Amino acid sequence: MKSLKLYVQLLKKYPLARILTLAGILVLFFAFSSFARRSSRKKPEIVSIAPPVSSPGETVTIHGENFGSERADSFVEIAGSRITSSGYVSWTDKQIRLVLPQTVEDGLVTVQTSVGKSNPSFFARQSGIPVAVRQNPRTSLPIIRSVEPEKAEPGETIVITGANFGNVRASSQVYFSANRSYTNASAAQRSTGQSGVYVSANEMDFDYEYWSDSELHVRVPDGAATGSIYVQTANGMSRNQLFTVEYKSGRSSYSSSRTYVVQVNADIENRGQGQDSRITLYIPRPPVCASQPVANITEVSPEPLIKNDIHDIIQQIDISGGDGSKQRFSQVFAVEVYAVTSGIDSRQVKRYSDRQRLLYSMFTSSDSCVPSSNPAIIQLVQSVVGREKNPYRQAKLIYEYLIENFTVYQEVRAGNVTVLDMLELKYGDAYDFSVMFTALCRAAGIPALPVSGILVEDNATTRNHWWAEVYFDGYGWFPVDPALGAGLNFTPQQEISNKAEFYFGNMDNQHIIFSRGWTQIKPSLLNSKIVYRPRTYALQSVWEEASDSMLNYSSLWNNPTIIGIEQIH
């Protein structure tokens, strides 16, 4: 009370005290008003982006809430890059329209206002930029003028010069005559529209090294053979150019083709109360390779967000809180599979000459699936291969060591288990055998990858399975199934007298591939809920992703099933 009386006396006696008091009251009033206005506003929220896949120069619309009636100092970021003032077409509280800059990349999209940053959404850039003028096919067809050198081994780089290849590759391909042991047409042949059977250079093997409108640098792909090559773009196909593939260390042959119709389903059910939220599914799609040259999507429901990703079909669903809704995602693939017979001459297998090649560095490195840099792995492989320097003999020593010293477990292990357990337990399932073999090969400096997919029994039932491939210079990919070699129960369509010997370099046509190597998927949302499915038919880090507002939902992933088989040869 004394302090208050003293303050009142100061106000009465000194005008400056009254002025300072009034100024302080005004400052507090304006600060409180500003805080109240700021508190009453909400953070921006992105509901959708239309279209979610687009190209530089096109207009994209961001739908949502709380963007503000005018832009002022607010802005949009795409993949960490801020859209400049000239890029905005319109800005309202619920809708932002902007023109994509030439430097745009795929990534997360956020809206930043004075209140804060929105939830992120995902945007993908199309591979190619549309042209404004329709080209005349007669003058825009790709033309091959020369190929240098005129002969090469698998994995070697050739230079194709010509015209009308396009400034970016996009979906364009270079096709080589395929190494096949039959003459009748198959789905692989029919899909190209060419006479003969062809295999394309494989981007998963990093075969495409340089692409311009007049010059291409491409590695001879696995499964190529002497015959011809051609370039196919969106405008059509070039004429064939003769080309010779040299196999100094032998080659695999491919026969007994079977086409499987494979269905994959996933079910999502909203089971609890919560806010509106979004769920993204990453559904594995079978890859194309020499032993599996055709893997077409024949049906997909509902229409996916992204259909042409190299590894997955990306589906997305928006769920309203607590509505109890259910959604089935269904995919059907037509997959052509060949039996592989090794024709390798181990004496001619060379040591790896180009260790700077991306395929070599990628598939001799440790990753989230293959622990090849683990000290126990390195120590073991040194004792197994000893002083052997030939990559083929090294791989065979590793294979023989595994099947002779470890017992294959007939069921898939579950729970808190790792591949490294195998070293102590002296047993493992097919997944363990596949990844352990791959890890030991990589630790020895042999490019190798784990392969994941399904085994098809005689009655068309399926089960998840894992095997491996190793890469030899001048030869290509070499299939190995350590689990079947070690005695995993399986009855192939054709009788195999010595499975341990057969499954080092040979493969039946009952292995359907869903992934070659580990696929690291980058989540599209911050703080999202991630689901990883261990030891299943594909090797990838994310299977489903839910926004953090999603409180309770259930998902059921069905293993691939066979709904049809066509035996061609």
XYZ file of C-alpha atoms in Angstrom:
569
model
C 0.000 0.000 0.000
C 2.853 2.409 0.764
C 4.321 1.764 -2.694
C 0.953 2.496 -4.344
C 0.503 5.758 -2.371
C 4.031 6.836 -3.293
C 3.330 6.075 -6.976
C 0.085 8.121 -6.871
C 1.943 11.060 -5.319
C 4.563 10.868 -8.111
C 1.816 10.993 -10.733
C 0.270 14.078 -9.098
C 3.550 15.862 -8.636
C 5.488 15.060 -11.862
C 4.011 15.343 -15.414
C 6.767 13.104 -16.821
C 5.594 10.239 -14.611
C 2.082 10.610 -15.999
C 3.384 10.611 -19.568
C 5.492 7.480 -19.017
C 2.579 5.670 -17.364
C 0.246 6.476 -20.242
C 2.858 5.309 -22.781
C 3.297 2.033 -20.910
C -0.452 1.415 -20.876
C -0.662 2.024 -24.623
C 2.262 -0.358 -25.312
C 0.636 -3.095 -23.230
C -2.705 -2.531 -24.965
C -1.282 -2.810 -28.465
C 0.851 -5.825 -27.520
C -2.157 -7.620 -26.044
C -4.288 -6.774 -29.085
C -1.623 -8.074 -31.448
C -1.252 -11.258 -29.411
C -5.024 -11.736 -29.332
C -5.286 -11.328 -33.105
C -2.360 -13.718 -33.665
C -3.794 -16.276 -31.257
C -7.173 -16.169 -32.969
C -5.546 -17.184 -36.280
C -4.689 -20.790 -37.008
C -1.693 -22.381 -38.661
C -2.117 -23.007 -42.395
C -3.169 -26.501 -43.406
C -2.683 -28.164 -46.799
C -5.535 -30.485 -47.804
C -4.452 -31.375 -51.351
C -2.264 -30.363 -54.290
C -3.651 -30.501 -57.810
C -2.112 -31.967 -59.813
C 0.293 -33.841 -57.475
C 2.594 -34.611 -60.430
C 3.463 -31.771 -62.793
C 6.220 -30.063 -64.770
C 8.069 -26.711 -64.653
C 6.014 -23.864 -66.093
C 2.665 -25.471 -65.268
C 0.170 -24.052 -62.755
C -0.399 -25.950 -59.522
C -3.223 -25.291 -57.042
C -2.767 -25.838 -53.295
C -6.099 -26.375 -51.509
C -6.397 -25.944 -47.774
C -7.257 -23.541 -44.977
C -5.847 -20.568 -43.054
C -3.553 -19.319 -45.814
C -4.695 -15.733 -45.237
C -6.757 -13.494 -47.521
C -3.586 -12.063 -49.071
C -0.016 -13.258 -49.391
C 1.838 -10.366 -47.660
C 5.011 -11.983 -46.292
C 3.701 -15.566 -46.568
C 5.303 -18.003 -49.004
C 5.305 -21.555 -50.362
C 8.317 -23.891 -50.247
C 8.776 -26.908 -52.527
C 11.607 -29.322 -51.690
C 13.217 -26.627 -49.513
C 13.156 -23.923 -52.225
C 10.992 -20.839 -51.714
C 8.691 -19.746 -54.557
C 9.510 -16.157 -55.503
C 6.893 -13.362 -55.700
C 6.538 -13.610 -59.484
C 5.499 -17.269 -59.213
C 2.129 -16.669 -57.499
C -0.982 -16.425 -59.666
C -3.493 -15.950 -56.807
C -3.635 -16.264 -53.034
C -6.789 -16.697 -50.931
C -7.477 -18.144 -47.507
C -8.331 -21.563 -48.985
C -6.459 -21.688 -52.290
C -3.021 -20.793 -53.632
C -2.266 -20.942 -57.355
C 1.347 -20.769 -58.490
C 3.507 -21.439 -61.522
C 6.231 -24.029 -61.021
C 9.758 -22.653 -61.586
C 12.178 -24.356 -63.968
C 14.317 -25.527 -61.037
C 11.502 -27.286 -59.175
C 12.280 -30.739 -57.758
C 10.087 -33.367 -56.160
C 9.743 -33.169 -52.397
C 7.701 -31.760 -49.544
C 5.447 -28.721 -50.044
C 4.702 -26.348 -47.129
C 2.930 -22.994 -46.712
C 4.518 -20.498 -44.287
C 2.482 -17.610 -42.828
C 3.064 -15.292 -39.870
C 1.270 -17.844 -37.688
C 3.524 -20.750 -38.600
C 4.266 -23.521 -41.092
C 1.642 -25.879 -42.491
C 1.662 -29.632 -42.552
C 3.756 -30.915 -45.471
C 2.347 -32.548 -48.591
C 4.194 -34.315 -51.397
C 4.784 -33.089 -54.947
C 6.473 -35.036 -57.772
C 8.041 -33.555 -60.906
C 7.384 -35.252 -64.199
C 10.463 -36.651 -65.905
C 10.016 -34.747 -69.146
C 8.816 -31.263 -70.073
C 5.891 -31.203 -72.549
C 6.503 -29.498 -75.871
C 4.141 -26.831 -77.096
C 4.152 -27.907 -80.752
C 3.198 -31.340 -82.016
C 6.098 -32.839 -83.884
C 5.899 -34.537 -87.244
C 6.690 -38.233 -86.642
C 8.453 -38.425 -89.995
C 11.029 -35.859 -88.878
C 11.119 -36.646 -85.144
C 11.725 -40.416 -85.159
C 15.018 -41.311 -83.458
C 17.869 -42.016 -85.860
C 20.991 -44.088 -85.134
C 23.979 -43.086 -87.258
C 26.769 -45.003 -85.518
C 27.582 -47.217 -82.552
C 31.080 -47.263 -81.062
C 32.549 -49.727 -80.474
C 30.718 -52.146 -82.755
C 31.273 -55.028 -80.312
C 31.429 -55.097 -76.503
C 30.953 -57.329 -73.470
C 28.025 -57.049 -71.045
C 28.622 -54.083 -68.757
C 30.859 -52.184 -71.174
C 29.859 -48.684 -72.301
C 28.951 -47.968 -75.918
C 28.323 -44.565 -77.538
C 25.322 -44.204 -79.845
C 25.299 -41.105 -82.056
C 22.359 -39.919 -84.111
C 19.427 -37.523 -83.860
C 16.010 -37.013 -82.221
C 16.802 -38.951 -79.049
C 15.420 -36.113 -76.906
C 17.269 -33.853 -74.485
C 16.123 -35.942 -71.497
C 15.568 -39.684 -71.400
C 12.182 -39.668 -69.617
C 10.650 -43.045 -70.593
C 12.846 -43.600 -73.663
C 14.777 -46.863 -73.872
C 17.632 -48.516 -75.738
C 16.843 -52.114 -76.720
C 19.314 -54.924 -77.484
C 18.676 -58.313 -79.024
C 18.021 -60.680 -76.151
C 19.900 -63.816 -75.235
C 17.150 -66.437 -75.543
C 17.266 -70.130 -76.445
C 13.991 -70.272 -78.388
C 12.661 -68.840 -81.620
C 8.916 -68.397 -81.149
C 7.501 -65.023 -80.093
C 6.765 -64.364 -76.424
C 5.259 -61.493 -74.455
C 8.716 -59.917 -74.394
C 8.768 -59.838 -78.195
C 5.160 -58.723 -78.592
C 5.675 -55.807 -76.206
C 8.346 -54.223 -78.438
C 6.595 -54.455 -81.766
C 9.869 -55.681 -83.300
C 10.712 -58.990 -84.888
C 12.911 -60.989 -82.552
C 13.220 -60.701 -78.781
C 14.772 -57.678 -77.078
C 15.928 -56.601 -73.662
C 16.263 -52.965 -72.641
C 19.152 -51.299 -70.842
C 18.233 -51.382 -67.155
C 18.192 -48.180 -65.105
C 18.216 -50.236 -61.895
C 21.661 -51.471 -63.001
C 22.664 -47.870 -63.861
C 23.072 -48.776 -67.542
C 22.123 -45.269 -68.740
C 25.119 -42.993 -68.199
C 24.492 -40.043 -70.562
C 21.556 -38.927 -72.694
C 21.304 -36.042 -75.156
C 19.425 -35.402 -78.364
C 22.351 -36.600 -80.502
C 24.476 -38.859 -78.281
C 23.828 -41.671 -75.808
C 26.236 -43.475 -73.475
C 24.766 -46.843 -72.508
C 26.187 -49.994 -70.945
C 25.457 -53.322 -72.629
C 22.748 -54.786 -70.378
C 22.541 -58.139 -68.698
C 20.884 -60.626 -71.047
C 21.893 -58.896 -74.310
C 23.090 -60.896 -77.327
C 24.547 -60.363 -80.772
C 21.942 -59.037 -83.174
C 20.703 -55.469 -83.289
C 19.910 -52.466 -81.142
C 17.347 -49.695 -81.519
C 16.214 -46.575 -79.633
C 12.592 -46.038 -78.699
C 11.233 -42.629 -77.659
C 7.732 -41.203 -77.272
C 7.836 -40.415 -81.007
C 8.591 -43.969 -82.131
C 11.408 -46.421 -82.837
C 14.629 -46.028 -84.749
C 15.779 -48.489 -87.354
C 17.822 -51.440 -86.160
C 21.604 -51.190 -86.005
C 23.748 -54.318 -86.057
C 25.738 -54.912 -82.883
C 27.913 -57.730 -81.541
C 27.943 -58.812 -77.887
C 31.070 -60.688 -76.823
C 30.863 -63.343 -74.115
C 34.455 -64.244 -73.323
C 33.542 -65.877 -70.011
C 30.386 -67.621 -71.254
C 26.745 -66.650 -70.904
C 23.489 -67.717 -69.319
C 20.638 -69.070 -71.432
C 16.945 -68.434 -70.826
C 14.199 -70.949 -71.624
C 10.897 -72.476 -70.490
C 9.022 -69.211 -70.159
C 5.917 -68.982 -67.958
C 3.626 -65.977 -67.683
C 1.984 -65.554 -64.288
C -0.996 -63.351 -63.522
C -0.279 -62.136 -59.998
C -2.691 -60.254 -57.734
C -1.698 -58.147 -54.728
C -4.313 -56.680 -52.357
C -4.103 -54.357 -49.374
C -7.062 -53.380 -47.151
C -7.324 -50.249 -45.003
C -9.996 -49.818 -42.293
C -10.623 -46.676 -40.227
C -11.299 -48.066 -36.763
C -11.164 -45.173 -34.308
C -11.945 -41.584 -33.532
C -9.516 -39.006 -34.829
C -8.991 -36.093 -37.132
C -9.155 -36.232 -40.894
C -5.901 -37.758 -42.070
C -4.070 -39.261 -45.027
C -2.562 -42.707 -45.575
C -0.041 -43.481 -48.334
C 0.655 -47.051 -49.461
C 3.841 -48.082 -51.263
C 2.814 -51.258 -53.097
C 5.798 -53.138 -54.591
C 5.704 -53.819 -58.325
C 7.735 -56.608 -59.985
C 10.887 -55.263 -61.675
C 12.109 -56.012 -65.185
C 15.410 -57.879 -65.608
C 16.962 -60.508 -67.878
C 15.150 -63.466 -66.296
C 11.918 -61.486 -65.885
C 11.716 -59.329 -69.038
C 8.018 -58.477 -68.778
C 6.206 -57.189 -65.677
C 3.133 -55.262 -66.818
C 0.384 -53.734 -64.711
C -2.885 -55.057 -66.141
C -5.315 -53.825 -63.480
C -5.114 -51.335 -60.621
C -7.941 -50.095 -58.410
C -8.478 -47.391 -57.362
C -6.500 -45.150 -59.732
C -3.124 -44.620 -57.983
C -1.449 -41.352 -57.086
C 1.709 -42.494 -58.934
C 1.637 -45.520 -61.225
C 4.992 -45.360 -62.991
C 7.454 -45.259 -60.108
C 10.296 -47.676 -60.795
C 9.788 -49.620 -57.542
C 6.216 -49.112 -56.328
C 2.639 -48.226 -57.148
C 1.869 -45.331 -54.790
C -1.698 -45.222 -53.510
C -3.171 -42.546 -51.232
C -6.398 -42.345 -49.253
C -7.908 -39.514 -47.186
C -9.818 -40.735 -44.123
C -12.414 -38.777 -42.146
C -12.143 -39.173 -38.399
C -14.034 -42.135 -37.022
C -16.180 -42.846 -40.084
C -15.490 -46.595 -40.046
C -14.709 -46.641 -43.756
C -12.944 -49.505 -45.559
C -10.918 -49.422 -48.753
C -9.346 -52.220 -50.813
C -6.364 -51.527 -53.062
C -5.958 -54.164 -55.764
C -3.168 -54.626 -58.317
C -2.813 -57.292 -61.001
C 0.468 -57.919 -62.835
C 1.365 -60.073 -65.843
C 4.884 -61.346 -65.177
C 6.925 -63.407 -67.633
C 9.602 -65.572 -65.988
C 12.328 -67.733 -67.559
C 14.381 -70.603 -66.278
C 18.078 -69.643 -66.242
C 20.925 -72.011 -67.082
C 24.469 -70.893 -66.365
C 27.059 -71.245 -69.115
C 29.909 -69.541 -67.290
C 33.573 -70.405 -67.765
C 34.984 -69.727 -64.307
C 38.569 -69.597 -65.605
C 37.712 -66.581 -67.766
C 35.934 -64.552 -65.070
C 37.905 -61.340 -64.615
C 38.602 -59.296 -61.526
C 36.617 -56.045 -61.472
C 38.440 -53.446 -63.548
C 36.096 -50.458 -63.115
C 35.591 -50.068 -59.389
C 34.340 -46.522 -59.912
C 31.305 -47.858 -61.762
C 28.109 -47.032 -59.896
C 26.877 -50.629 -60.020
C 30.089 -51.802 -58.353
C 30.132 -49.169 -55.599
C 26.398 -49.547 -54.889
C 26.339 -53.325 -54.635
C 29.558 -53.764 -52.657
C 28.467 -51.300 -49.945
C 26.660 -51.944 -46.687
C 23.054 -50.724 -46.409
C 20.064 -50.992 -44.065
C 19.420 -54.567 -45.208
C 22.901 -55.983 -45.900
C 25.417 -55.614 -42.996
C 28.518 -56.221 -45.134
C 30.667 -53.773 -43.128
C 30.049 -55.593 -39.831
C 33.406 -56.751 -38.352
C 32.106 -60.296 -37.849
C 31.140 -60.511 -41.533
C 34.507 -59.173 -42.675
C 36.396 -61.572 -40.423
C 34.333 -64.555 -41.584
C 34.695 -63.862 -45.299
C 38.457 -63.488 -44.974
C 38.666 -66.942 -43.457
C 36.314 -68.428 -46.083
C 37.895 -67.072 -49.299
C 41.491 -67.038 -48.067
C 43.858 -66.035 -50.866
C 41.440 -66.792 -53.692
C 41.213 -63.807 -56.096
C 38.863 -65.105 -58.797
C 35.388 -63.585 -58.082
C 33.532 -66.687 -59.275
C 35.534 -69.017 -57.045
C 35.179 -66.603 -54.127
C 31.384 -66.585 -54.506
C 31.290 -70.374 -54.755
C 33.441 -70.771 -51.625
C 31.007 -68.522 -49.745
C 27.987 -70.460 -51.059
C 29.482 -73.842 -50.159
C 30.468 -72.610 -46.698
C 26.889 -71.485 -45.976
C 25.108 -74.632 -47.117
C 27.641 -76.928 -45.407
C 27.897 -75.142 -42.048
C 24.390 -73.709 -41.461
C 20.996 -75.403 -41.238
C 18.110 -73.884 -43.141
C 15.031 -73.207 -40.999
C 11.861 -74.251 -42.835
C 9.662 -71.469 -41.383
C 10.266 -67.730 -41.548
C 11.697 -66.471 -38.274
C 9.645 -63.828 -36.456
C 10.164 -61.456 -33.551
C 13.275 -59.511 -32.613
C 15.719 -61.375 -34.870
C 18.567 -60.231 -37.132
C 20.649 -61.812 -39.863
C 23.715 -61.646 -37.626
C 22.023 -64.121 -35.226
C 22.812 -66.753 -37.834
C 26.516 -66.637 -36.993
C 25.841 -67.823 -33.423
C 22.770 -69.993 -33.939
C 24.235 -71.800 -36.958
C 20.832 -71.810 -38.605
C 18.572 -69.333 -40.367
C 15.581 -69.029 -42.659
C 15.634 -68.274 -46.404
C 15.838 -64.524 -45.680
C 18.908 -65.056 -43.471
C 20.628 -67.238 -46.074
C 19.975 -64.686 -48.831
C 21.157 -61.634 -46.909
C 24.119 -63.426 -45.292
C 25.342 -64.681 -48.677
C 24.982 -61.164 -50.115
C 26.801 -59.584 -47.158
C 29.731 -62.006 -47.394
C 30.039 -61.443 -51.152
C 29.995 -57.661 -50.758
C 32.586 -57.875 -47.990
C 34.772 -59.820 -50.440
C 34.363 -57.068 -53.061
C 31.858 -58.969 -55.220
C 28.805 -56.942 -56.324
C 25.757 -58.764 -54.986
C 22.153 -58.063 -54.071
C 19.409 -59.876 -52.160
C 16.348 -60.767 -54.203
C 12.875 -60.943 -52.694
C 9.702 -62.365 -54.156
C 7.560 -65.471 -54.144
C 7.968 -69.157 -54.908
C 5.178 -70.770 -56.924
C 4.367 -74.352 -55.971
C 3.003 -76.895 -58.463
C -0.574 -76.248 -57.291
C -0.115 -72.485 -57.868
C 0.083 -71.682 -54.163
C 2.760 -69.169 -53.237
C 5.029 -68.331 -50.355
C 7.460 -65.508 -49.673
C 11.047 -66.323 -50.583
C 14.510 -64.750 -50.776
C 17.540 -65.553 -52.887
C 20.465 -63.557 -54.366
C 22.378 -62.468 -57.463
C 26.086 -61.728 -57.936
C 27.615 -59.734 -60.772
C 30.657 -60.810 -62.783
C 32.440 -58.465 -65.206
C 31.864 -59.449 -68.826
C 29.173 -61.945 -67.845
C 26.344 -60.204 -65.995
C 24.103 -61.209 -63.110
C 24.437 -64.756 -61.815
C 21.519 -66.218 -59.743
C 22.126 -68.047 -56.460
C 19.556 -69.558 -54.074
C 21.424 -70.552 -50.888
C 18.296 -71.654 -48.982
C 17.147 -74.108 -51.666
C 20.741 -75.264 -52.050
C 20.838 -75.915 -48.283
C 17.697 -78.062 -48.388
C 14.671 -75.775 -48.004
C 11.570 -77.802 -48.824
C 10.372 -77.017 -52.349
C 9.294 -79.128 -55.306
C 10.202 -77.527 -58.646
C 8.141 -78.269 -61.748
C 11.069 -80.132 -63.295
C 13.061 -82.593 -61.207
C 16.488 -81.425 -60.027
C 18.883 -84.197 -59.041
C 21.423 -82.073 -57.135
C 19.844 -78.894 -55.727
C 23.037 -77.746 -53.986
C 24.866 -77.747 -57.309
C 21.942 -76.495 -59.412
C 21.052 -73.401 -57.402
C 24.497 -71.889 -57.766
C 24.092 -70.213 -61.158
C 20.807 -71.753 -62.305
C 17.188 -70.886 -61.551
C 13.819 -72.490 -62.257
C 10.894 -70.498 -63.668
C 8.949 -70.599 -60.392
C 10.744 -67.634 -58.779
C 8.811 -64.354 -59.246
C 10.844 -61.278 -58.314
C 9.319 -58.306 -56.464
C 12.535 -56.523 -55.505
C 16.210 -56.699 -56.424
C 18.197 -55.138 -53.612
C 17.060 -52.861 -50.818
C 14.708 -49.963 -51.636
C 15.106 -46.980 -49.319
C 11.887 -44.929 -49.446
C 11.911 -41.340 -48.208
C 8.776 -40.486 -46.169
C 6.697 -37.744 -47.777
C 5.459 -36.218 -44.487
C 7.215 -34.930 -41.392
C 6.406 -36.741 -38.118
C 4.384 -39.338 -40.005
C 3.684 -42.818 -38.723
C 5.671 -45.385 -40.697
C 4.914 -49.077 -41.124
C 7.759 -51.440 -42.091
C 7.044 -55.074 -42.937
C 10.041 -57.310 -42.159
C 10.795 -60.533 -44.005
C 8.120 -60.331 -46.631
C 7.980 -60.518 -50.421
C 9.726 -57.177 -51.063
C 12.661 -55.394 -49.455
C 11.745 -51.755 -48.787
C 11.926 -49.371 -45.827
C 8.340 -48.047 -45.937
C 5.132 -49.921 -46.784
C 2.594 -47.441 -45.482
C 2.707 -43.933 -44.082
C 0.016 -42.119 -42.087
C -0.147 -38.459 -41.105
C 0.448 -37.843 -37.393
C -3.241 -36.952 -36.841
C -4.247 -40.556 -37.588
C -5.117 -42.183 -34.266
C -6.409 -45.652 -35.065
C -6.661 -47.639 -38.273
C -5.854 -51.161 -39.380
C -4.205 -52.487 -42.509
C -4.081 -55.959 -43.991
C -1.521 -56.751 -46.682
C -2.219 -59.991 -48.533
C 0.701 -61.908 -49.960
C 0.732 -62.147 -53.769
C -1.535 -64.830 -55.215
C -1.513 -66.509 -58.637
C -4.796 -66.128 -60.519
C -3.545 -67.440 -63.874
C -0.571 -69.197 -65.545
C 0.363 -69.382 -69.219
C 3.018 -71.922 -70.157
C 4.684 -70.719 -73.390
C 7.549 -73.186 -73.740
